[in-house]
Amino acid sequence: MEELQKLLGLIRSEDPELRRYALTSMETLPGAHEEDELLEALRMVSNDPMPLVRHQANRTLTAMLARKFAIPRPPKPDGPGGPVATEYEGVPIEKLQQAGYQLLAPLVKKLSDVAVGKDADPARRAVMALGRIATLECIEPLKIASLNPVTTDTAVAALARMEHPRAAQCLLAAARHDILKVKAAALLNLGRLDRDDARDLIYANANHGEPLIRSNIANALAQVKDKEKVVRILTKMLGDDVSFVALDAVRSLSFFTTSEAVKAVCKAYHERQEPDFQATCVASLGFQKSTEGVEVLTEALRTSNTRIRANAVES
C-alpha cells in the first residue's frame, strides 16, 4: 500500500508533530490492521521520547489490534440478514466447527510453545494467531503471554475478544498485575467485559498515580454501560494535570449524548485553553450532536486557530 509506506516514512521523521499526524492517519487506513509491518512499527514508536507521540502510538496500536481480532458475527434471526444458518449442505454448523478445531489442535500446540518463548517477534506473531483461532485451548498460552510485557498488548486484546469466563478471569488478573505495562494494557481492554468486577476495577483505577493508567481508564470508560457514573468520572478527568489524559477523557465523552456529557465538554472547552484540547472538544461536540453544543461550535468558528475552526466546520 503506497499510502501506508508514506505514513511509515513519516513516523521516522524528526518532527514529533509529523510522527503524531502519521499515527493518527494510520488508525483510519483501510486494511492497515492486516499489515504486520505496521503493527511492528507501532510497537517501536510506543517507546518514542515524546509523551504525546507515545500515547498516540499506543492508541493506534490498540485500535489496530481490536480490528485484527474482530470476529464477524452472524446476523440474529430477526436481524437484517435473515435467519441464521444452522447447517451447511446438510451438515450441522456445530459439527463443522468441531472438525475444524480438531484439525487446528496440533497447530495450537506449536503456536502455544512459540507464544511463551523468548524470541519476541515470533512470540507476538504466535499470540496474534492464537487470538484469531480463539479456541479454549488458546486461553492458557494467552494468559501466560498477557503477563509478559513483550506480548501483553496483543494477548490481552485477544482474551477480551473471546468473551469466555476463563478468558475474562485472565484479563482481570493481568489488570491487577504489578508490572505497569501489563496492568495498563489489560485495563484498556476491560471495558469490553460486561461484568461488575471489571467495572469496579476500572473505577478503582480512575485516580491512579500513573498517567498511562489514567489514560487507558479514560478510553476503557467509553465502553462501560453505566452512563451516569461514567460521565461523572470522565468529567472529573477533564481537569487532569496531564494533557493526554484529559484528551482521552473528552474523546470518550463524545460517545455519551446526555445533557451532562455535552455540558461537561462545553465547560472544558472554555476552562482549558490548550488548542489541541479545544479542537478535540469541538470534534466531540460534533459526535454528540446536541443543540446544547451549538454556542461553543459557533464560538469556535471565529477562533484564529485553523484546526479548531476546521473541526467546528465539520461538527
mmCIF file of C-alpha atoms in Angstrom:
data_model
loop_
_atom_site.group_PDB
_atom_site.id
_atom_site.type_symbol
_atom_site.label_atom_id
_atom_site.label_comp_id
_atom_site.label_asym_id
_atom_site.label_seq_id
_atom_site.Cartn_x
_atom_site.Cartn_y
_atom_site.Cartn_z
ATOM 1 C CA MET A 1 0.000 0.000 0.000
ATOM 2 C CA GLU A 2 1.579 3.245 -1.189
ATOM 3 C CA GLU A 3 -0.192 5.385 1.422
ATOM 4 C CA LEU A 4 0.954 3.059 4.207
ATOM 5 C CA GLN A 5 4.586 3.307 3.096
ATOM 6 C CA LYS A 6 4.353 7.118 3.151
ATOM 7 C CA LEU A 7 2.999 7.047 6.689
ATOM 8 C CA LEU A 8 5.663 4.576 7.810
ATOM 9 C CA GLY A 9 8.220 7.042 6.484
ATOM 10 C CA LEU A 10 6.627 9.918 8.388
ATOM 11 C CA ILE A 11 6.764 8.152 11.751
ATOM 12 C CA ARG A 12 10.560 8.181 11.383
ATOM 13 C CA SER A 13 10.542 11.979 10.973
ATOM 14 C CA GLU A 14 12.452 14.166 13.428
ATOM 15 C CA ASP A 15 9.352 16.363 13.796
ATOM 16 C CA PRO A 16 7.125 14.940 16.600
ATOM 17 C CA GLU A 17 4.021 16.592 15.098
ATOM 18 C CA LEU A 18 4.597 14.727 11.829
ATOM 19 C CA ARG A 19 5.066 11.469 13.713
ATOM 20 C CA ARG A 20 1.828 12.060 15.602
ATOM 21 C CA TYR A 21 -0.029 13.013 12.393
ATOM 22 C CA ALA A 22 1.140 9.784 10.723
ATOM 23 C CA LEU A 23 -0.013 7.696 13.680
ATOM 24 C CA THR A 24 -3.442 9.349 13.677
ATOM 25 C CA SER A 25 -3.827 8.738 9.918
ATOM 26 C CA MET A 26 -2.861 5.073 10.250
ATOM 27 C CA GLU A 27 -5.803 4.470 12.593
ATOM 28 C CA THR A 28 -8.318 5.004 9.764
ATOM 29 C CA LEU A 29 -6.332 3.488 6.882
ATOM 30 C CA PRO A 30 -8.412 0.658 5.292
ATOM 31 C CA GLY A 31 -6.867 -2.787 5.716
ATOM 32 C CA ALA A 32 -3.949 -1.456 7.743
ATOM 33 C CA HIS A 33 -4.664 -3.839 10.634
ATOM 34 C CA GLU A 34 -3.666 -6.770 8.402
ATOM 35 C CA GLU A 35 -0.160 -5.367 7.825
ATOM 36 C CA ASP A 36 2.324 -6.939 10.249
ATOM 37 C CA GLU A 37 4.911 -4.315 9.246
ATOM 38 C CA LEU A 38 2.615 -1.593 10.555
ATOM 39 C CA LEU A 39 1.929 -3.358 13.852
ATOM 40 C CA GLU A 40 5.660 -3.796 14.419
ATOM 41 C CA ALA A 41 6.308 -0.119 13.616
ATOM 42 C CA LEU A 42 3.635 0.946 16.103
ATOM 43 C CA ARG A 43 5.257 -1.124 18.832
ATOM 44 C CA MET A 44 8.553 0.613 18.052
ATOM 45 C CA VAL A 45 7.037 4.115 18.230
ATOM 46 C CA SER A 46 5.303 3.268 21.518
ATOM 47 C CA ASN A 47 8.745 3.985 23.049
ATOM 48 C CA ASP A 48 9.013 7.442 21.415
ATOM 49 C CA PRO A 49 10.700 10.082 23.639
ATOM 50 C CA MET A 50 7.699 12.440 23.220
ATOM 51 C CA PRO A 51 4.764 11.541 25.536
ATOM 52 C CA LEU A 52 2.024 12.625 23.094
ATOM 53 C CA VAL A 53 3.593 10.574 20.290
ATOM 54 C CA ARG A 54 3.940 7.539 22.573
ATOM 55 C CA HIS A 55 0.354 7.932 23.639
ATOM 56 C CA GLN A 56 -0.932 8.163 20.056
ATOM 57 C CA ALA A 57 1.136 5.106 19.089
ATOM 58 C CA ASN A 58 -0.444 3.067 21.901
ATOM 59 C CA ARG A 59 -3.896 4.340 20.979
ATOM 60 C CA THR A 60 -3.446 3.449 17.290
ATOM 61 C CA LEU A 61 -1.943 0.063 18.135
ATOM 62 C CA THR A 62 -4.943 -0.724 20.342
ATOM 63 C CA ALA A 63 -7.344 0.205 17.531
ATOM 64 C CA MET A 64 -5.398 -1.957 15.061
ATOM 65 C CA LEU A 65 -5.405 -4.959 17.379
ATOM 66 C CA ALA A 66 -9.138 -4.583 18.016
ATOM 67 C CA ARG A 67 -9.758 -4.714 14.265
ATOM 68 C CA LYS A 68 -7.283 -7.566 13.845
ATOM 69 C CA PHE A 69 -9.167 -9.748 16.310
ATOM 70 C CA ALA A 70 -12.637 -8.696 15.216
ATOM 71 C CA ILE A 71 -14.737 -11.786 14.519
ATOM 72 C CA PRO A 72 -17.711 -11.273 12.182
ATOM 73 C CA ARG A 73 -20.898 -12.247 13.986
ATOM 74 C CA PRO A 74 -23.783 -13.990 12.210
ATOM 75 C CA PRO A 75 -26.982 -11.915 11.989
ATOM 76 C CA LYS A 76 -29.680 -12.510 14.593
ATOM 77 C CA PRO A 77 -32.802 -14.378 13.457
ATOM 78 C CA ASP A 78 -34.772 -11.133 13.413
ATOM 79 C CA GLY A 79 -31.906 -9.057 12.070
ATOM 80 C CA PRO A 80 -31.348 -7.579 8.611
ATOM 81 C CA GLY A 81 -29.510 -10.687 7.403
ATOM 82 C CA GLY A 82 -32.485 -13.003 7.938
ATOM 83 C CA PRO A 83 -32.351 -16.348 9.781
ATOM 84 C CA VAL A 84 -29.025 -17.763 10.964
ATOM 85 C CA ALA A 85 -27.847 -20.868 9.107
ATOM 86 C CA THR A 86 -27.592 -23.932 11.375
ATOM 87 C CA GLU A 87 -26.150 -26.301 8.775
ATOM 88 C CA TYR A 88 -24.153 -26.351 5.564
ATOM 89 C CA GLU A 89 -25.061 -28.864 2.839
ATOM 90 C CA GLY A 90 -26.886 -30.976 5.424
ATOM 91 C CA VAL A 91 -24.060 -30.957 7.992
ATOM 92 C CA PRO A 92 -24.707 -29.056 11.286
ATOM 93 C CA ILE A 93 -22.502 -25.982 11.667
ATOM 94 C CA GLU A 94 -21.527 -27.108 15.171
ATOM 95 C CA LYS A 95 -20.063 -30.363 13.823
ATOM 96 C CA LEU A 96 -18.139 -28.485 11.148
ATOM 97 C CA GLN A 97 -16.677 -26.222 13.828
ATOM 98 C CA GLN A 98 -15.651 -29.200 15.972
ATOM 99 C CA ALA A 99 -13.960 -30.810 12.972
ATOM 100 C CA GLY A 100 -12.113 -27.575 12.277
ATOM 101 C CA TYR A 101 -10.922 -27.331 15.872
ATOM 102 C CA GLN A 102 -9.575 -30.899 15.709
ATOM 103 C CA LEU A 103 -7.571 -30.032 12.617
ATOM 104 C CA LEU A 104 -6.186 -26.932 14.349
ATOM 105 C CA ALA A 105 -5.230 -28.726 17.592
ATOM 106 C CA PRO A 106 -1.632 -29.626 16.566
ATOM 107 C CA LEU A 107 -1.128 -26.089 15.255
ATOM 108 C CA VAL A 108 -2.407 -24.569 18.501
ATOM 109 C CA LYS A 109 0.135 -26.630 20.454
ATOM 110 C CA LYS A 110 3.025 -25.408 18.291
ATOM 111 C CA LEU A 111 1.827 -21.808 18.404
ATOM 112 C CA SER A 112 1.476 -22.020 22.183
ATOM 113 C CA ASP A 113 5.108 -23.069 22.558
ATOM 114 C CA VAL A 114 6.254 -20.132 20.419
ATOM 115 C CA ALA A 115 3.903 -17.651 22.140
ATOM 116 C CA VAL A 116 5.534 -18.236 25.535
ATOM 117 C CA GLY A 117 9.061 -18.452 24.106
ATOM 118 C CA LYS A 118 11.916 -15.977 24.465
ATOM 119 C CA ASP A 119 12.051 -14.733 20.853
ATOM 120 C CA ALA A 120 9.987 -11.532 20.900
ATOM 121 C CA ASP A 121 8.871 -11.207 17.281
ATOM 122 C CA PRO A 122 7.840 -14.869 16.747
ATOM 123 C CA ALA A 123 6.092 -14.789 20.157
ATOM 124 C CA ARG A 124 3.996 -11.753 19.192
ATOM 125 C CA ARG A 125 3.026 -13.329 15.872
ATOM 126 C CA ALA A 126 2.087 -16.590 17.584
ATOM 127 C CA VAL A 127 -0.075 -14.727 20.109
ATOM 128 C CA MET A 128 -1.807 -12.950 17.250
ATOM 129 C CA ALA A 129 -2.526 -16.269 15.540
ATOM 130 C CA LEU A 130 -3.891 -17.786 18.773
ATOM 131 C CA GLY A 131 -6.152 -14.792 19.136
ATOM 132 C CA ARG A 132 -7.627 -15.410 15.701
ATOM 133 C CA ILE A 133 -8.142 -19.145 16.358
ATOM 134 C CA ALA A 134 -9.686 -18.359 19.777
ATOM 135 C CA THR A 135 -10.471 -21.881 20.996
ATOM 136 C CA LEU A 136 -10.496 -22.753 24.699
ATOM 137 C CA GLU A 137 -7.067 -24.375 24.275
ATOM 138 C CA CYS A 138 -5.720 -20.931 23.376
ATOM 139 C CA ILE A 139 -6.613 -19.368 26.723
ATOM 140 C CA GLU A 140 -3.722 -20.755 28.803
ATOM 141 C CA PRO A 141 -0.909 -19.645 26.446
ATOM 142 C CA LEU A 142 -2.655 -16.272 26.023
ATOM 143 C CA LYS A 143 -2.800 -15.974 29.818
ATOM 144 C CA ILE A 144 0.953 -16.542 30.075
ATOM 145 C CA ALA A 145 1.609 -14.136 27.197
ATOM 146 C CA SER A 146 -0.598 -11.475 28.794
ATOM 147 C CA LEU A 147 1.797 -11.294 31.767
ATOM 148 C CA ASN A 148 4.833 -10.763 29.529
ATOM 149 C CA PRO A 149 5.444 -7.053 28.728
ATOM 150 C CA VAL A 150 6.637 -8.037 25.238
ATOM 151 C CA THR A 151 3.368 -9.719 24.242
ATOM 152 C CA THR A 152 0.847 -8.269 26.694
ATOM 153 C CA ASP A 153 -0.845 -5.755 24.358
ATOM 154 C CA THR A 154 -1.653 -8.432 21.775
ATOM 155 C CA ALA A 155 -2.569 -11.120 24.318
ATOM 156 C CA VAL A 156 -4.996 -9.040 26.410
ATOM 157 C CA ALA A 157 -6.755 -7.827 23.258
ATOM 158 C CA ALA A 158 -7.203 -11.457 22.186
ATOM 159 C CA LEU A 159 -8.513 -12.503 25.619
ATOM 160 C CA ALA A 160 -11.002 -9.646 25.668
ATOM 161 C CA ARG A 161 -12.426 -10.685 22.293
ATOM 162 C CA MET A 162 -13.035 -14.293 23.352
ATOM 163 C CA GLU A 163 -15.992 -13.452 25.637
ATOM 164 C CA HIS A 164 -15.402 -16.578 27.744
ATOM 165 C CA PRO A 165 -15.387 -16.601 31.597
ATOM 166 C CA ARG A 166 -11.914 -18.177 31.743
ATOM 167 C CA ALA A 167 -10.521 -15.585 29.344
ATOM 168 C CA ALA A 168 -12.175 -12.827 31.385
ATOM 169 C CA GLN A 169 -10.523 -14.089 34.593
ATOM 170 C CA CYS A 170 -7.130 -13.992 32.862
ATOM 171 C CA LEU A 171 -7.764 -10.425 31.759
ATOM 172 C CA LEU A 172 -8.797 -9.382 35.271
ATOM 173 C CA ALA A 173 -5.653 -10.990 36.703
ATOM 174 C CA ALA A 174 -3.494 -9.023 34.248
ATOM 175 C CA ALA A 175 -5.305 -5.802 35.226
ATOM 176 C CA ARG A 176 -4.245 -6.408 38.853
ATOM 177 C CA HIS A 177 -0.618 -7.136 37.941
ATOM 178 C CA ASP A 178 2.291 -5.157 39.395
ATOM 179 C CA ILE A 179 4.075 -4.645 36.064
ATOM 180 C CA LEU A 180 2.878 -1.278 34.725
ATOM 181 C CA LYS A 181 2.741 -2.206 31.034
ATOM 182 C CA VAL A 182 0.794 -5.402 31.751
ATOM 183 C CA LYS A 183 -1.651 -3.608 34.050
ATOM 184 C CA ALA A 184 -2.166 -0.721 31.616
ATOM 185 C CA ALA A 185 -2.790 -2.964 28.605
ATOM 186 C CA ALA A 186 -5.319 -5.087 30.498
ATOM 187 C CA LEU A 187 -7.201 -2.103 31.944
ATOM 188 C CA LEU A 188 -7.514 -0.635 28.463
ATOM 189 C CA ASN A 189 -9.432 -3.738 27.359
ATOM 190 C CA LEU A 190 -11.568 -4.205 30.497
ATOM 191 C CA GLY A 191 -14.343 -2.018 29.131
ATOM 192 C CA ARG A 192 -15.265 -4.829 26.743
ATOM 193 C CA LEU A 193 -16.297 -7.073 29.648
ATOM 194 C CA ASP A 194 -19.904 -6.666 30.736
ATOM 195 C CA ARG A 195 -19.142 -7.659 34.345
ATOM 196 C CA ASP A 196 -19.422 -5.892 37.673
ATOM 197 C CA ASP A 197 -15.908 -6.916 38.793
ATOM 198 C CA ALA A 198 -14.432 -5.478 35.580
ATOM 199 C CA ARG A 199 -16.303 -2.195 36.023
ATOM 200 C CA ASP A 200 -15.276 -1.965 39.683
ATOM 201 C CA LEU A 201 -11.629 -2.417 38.719
ATOM 202 C CA ILE A 202 -11.918 0.321 36.084
ATOM 203 C CA TYR A 203 -13.488 2.739 38.583
ATOM 204 C CA ALA A 204 -10.861 1.900 41.218
ATOM 205 C CA ASN A 205 -8.022 2.947 38.899
ATOM 206 C CA ALA A 206 -9.525 6.225 37.647
ATOM 207 C CA ASN A 207 -7.311 8.175 40.085
ATOM 208 C CA HIS A 208 -4.190 6.044 39.664
ATOM 209 C CA GLY A 209 -0.905 7.887 40.137
ATOM 210 C CA GLU A 210 0.456 6.785 36.743
ATOM 211 C CA PRO A 211 -0.793 8.917 33.776
ATOM 212 C CA LEU A 212 -0.703 5.949 31.377
ATOM 213 C CA ILE A 213 -3.137 4.056 33.624
ATOM 214 C CA ARG A 214 -5.499 7.044 33.863
ATOM 215 C CA SER A 215 -5.338 7.489 30.100
ATOM 216 C CA ASN A 216 -6.248 3.859 29.465
ATOM 217 C CA ILE A 217 -9.051 4.077 32.029
ATOM 218 C CA ALA A 218 -10.475 7.076 30.163
ATOM 219 C CA ASN A 219 -10.511 5.004 26.978
ATOM 220 C CA ALA A 220 -11.978 1.943 28.692
ATOM 221 C CA LEU A 221 -14.808 4.002 30.205
ATOM 222 C CA ALA A 222 -16.166 4.731 26.726
ATOM 223 C CA GLN A 223 -17.328 1.094 26.572
ATOM 224 C CA VAL A 224 -18.887 0.881 30.066
ATOM 225 C CA LYS A 225 -22.688 0.840 30.176
ATOM 226 C CA ASP A 226 -23.262 2.758 33.433
ATOM 227 C CA LYS A 227 -23.608 6.104 31.633
ATOM 228 C CA GLU A 228 -24.353 8.320 34.627
ATOM 229 C CA LYS A 229 -21.356 7.150 36.666
ATOM 230 C CA VAL A 230 -19.032 7.088 33.644
ATOM 231 C CA VAL A 231 -19.896 10.679 32.689
ATOM 232 C CA ARG A 232 -19.158 11.814 36.261
ATOM 233 C CA ILE A 233 -15.745 10.141 36.245
ATOM 234 C CA LEU A 234 -14.818 11.395 32.766
ATOM 235 C CA THR A 235 -15.928 14.930 33.673
ATOM 236 C CA LYS A 236 -13.513 14.890 36.597
ATOM 237 C CA MET A 237 -10.742 13.565 34.333
ATOM 238 C CA LEU A 238 -11.142 16.586 32.031
ATOM 239 C CA GLY A 239 -9.184 18.543 34.635
ATOM 240 C CA ASP A 240 -6.289 16.078 34.775
ATOM 241 C CA ASP A 241 -2.836 17.672 35.074
ATOM 242 C CA VAL A 242 -1.551 15.537 32.175
ATOM 243 C CA SER A 243 -2.837 16.772 28.830
ATOM 244 C CA PHE A 244 -3.158 13.417 27.057
ATOM 245 C CA VAL A 245 -5.301 12.031 29.898
ATOM 246 C CA ALA A 246 -7.696 14.968 29.528
ATOM 247 C CA LEU A 247 -7.686 14.464 25.749
ATOM 248 C CA ASP A 248 -8.739 10.838 26.136
ATOM 249 C CA ALA A 249 -11.439 11.822 28.598
ATOM 250 C CA VAL A 250 -13.012 14.300 26.190
ATOM 251 C CA ARG A 251 -12.780 11.781 23.324
ATOM 252 C CA SER A 252 -14.601 9.215 25.441
ATOM 253 C CA LEU A 253 -17.283 11.728 26.385
ATOM 254 C CA SER A 254 -18.102 12.027 22.680
ATOM 255 C CA PHE A 255 -19.765 8.582 22.977
ATOM 256 C CA PHE A 256 -22.283 9.939 25.500
ATOM 257 C CA THR A 257 -25.104 12.224 24.394
ATOM 258 C CA THR A 258 -26.679 13.085 27.750
ATOM 259 C CA SER A 259 -27.061 16.748 28.685
ATOM 260 C CA GLU A 260 -24.465 16.304 31.453
ATOM 261 C CA ALA A 261 -21.880 14.958 28.992
ATOM 262 C CA VAL A 262 -22.423 17.784 26.496
ATOM 263 C CA LYS A 263 -22.278 20.457 29.210
ATOM 264 C CA ALA A 264 -19.040 18.942 30.548
ATOM 265 C CA VAL A 265 -17.386 19.205 27.120
ATOM 266 C CA CYS A 266 -18.618 22.792 26.643
ATOM 267 C CA LYS A 267 -17.320 23.837 30.050
ATOM 268 C CA ALA A 268 -13.951 22.157 29.475
ATOM 269 C CA TYR A 269 -13.586 23.988 26.137
ATOM 270 C CA HIS A 270 -13.659 27.322 27.977
ATOM 271 C CA GLU A 271 -11.648 26.294 31.039
ATOM 272 C CA ARG A 272 -8.738 24.523 29.367
ATOM 273 C CA GLN A 273 -7.066 26.923 26.954
ATOM 274 C CA GLU A 274 -4.978 24.387 25.019
ATOM 275 C CA PRO A 275 -5.509 24.351 21.227
ATOM 276 C CA ASP A 276 -5.257 20.551 20.881
ATOM 277 C CA PHE A 277 -7.699 20.049 23.732
ATOM 278 C CA GLN A 278 -10.153 22.664 22.465
ATOM 279 C CA ALA A 279 -10.044 21.175 18.954
ATOM 280 C CA THR A 280 -10.870 17.770 20.427
ATOM 281 C CA CYS A 281 -13.740 19.278 22.440
ATOM 282 C CA VAL A 282 -15.184 20.736 19.243
ATOM 283 C CA ALA A 283 -14.883 17.378 17.461
ATOM 284 C CA SER A 284 -16.568 15.631 20.406
ATOM 285 C CA LEU A 285 -19.492 18.047 20.289
ATOM 286 C CA GLY A 286 -19.948 17.090 16.647
ATOM 287 C CA PHE A 287 -20.275 13.432 17.620
ATOM 288 C CA GLN A 288 -22.681 14.246 20.451
ATOM 289 C CA LYS A 289 -25.000 16.092 18.027
ATOM 290 C CA SER A 290 -26.728 18.151 20.687
ATOM 291 C CA THR A 291 -28.123 21.658 20.312
ATOM 292 C CA GLU A 292 -26.537 22.420 23.691
ATOM 293 C CA GLY A 293 -23.173 22.488 21.935
ATOM 294 C CA VAL A 294 -24.144 24.970 19.208
ATOM 295 C CA GLU A 295 -22.986 28.036 21.141
ATOM 296 C CA VAL A 296 -19.468 26.634 21.607
ATOM 297 C CA LEU A 297 -19.311 25.484 17.984
ATOM 298 C CA THR A 298 -20.324 28.969 16.808
ATOM 299 C CA GLU A 299 -17.637 30.485 19.015
ATOM 300 C CA ALA A 300 -15.069 28.011 17.651
ATOM 301 C CA LEU A 301 -15.823 29.120 14.084
ATOM 302 C CA ARG A 302 -14.490 32.574 14.971
ATOM 303 C CA THR A 303 -11.220 31.437 16.570
ATOM 304 C CA SER A 304 -7.855 32.137 14.932
ATOM 305 C CA ASN A 305 -6.704 28.506 15.293
ATOM 306 C CA THR A 306 -7.165 26.735 11.961
ATOM 307 C CA ARG A 307 -7.561 23.249 13.449
ATOM 308 C CA ILE A 308 -10.267 24.378 15.877
ATOM 309 C CA ARG A 309 -12.097 26.164 13.060
ATOM 310 C CA ALA A 310 -11.823 23.136 10.773
ATOM 311 C CA ASN A 311 -13.257 20.843 13.453
ATOM 312 C CA ALA A 312 -16.063 23.337 14.100
ATOM 313 C CA VAL A 313 -16.994 23.347 10.402
ATOM 314 C CA GLU A 314 -17.120 19.526 10.340
ATOM 315 C CA SER A 315 -19.082 19.355 13.599
#
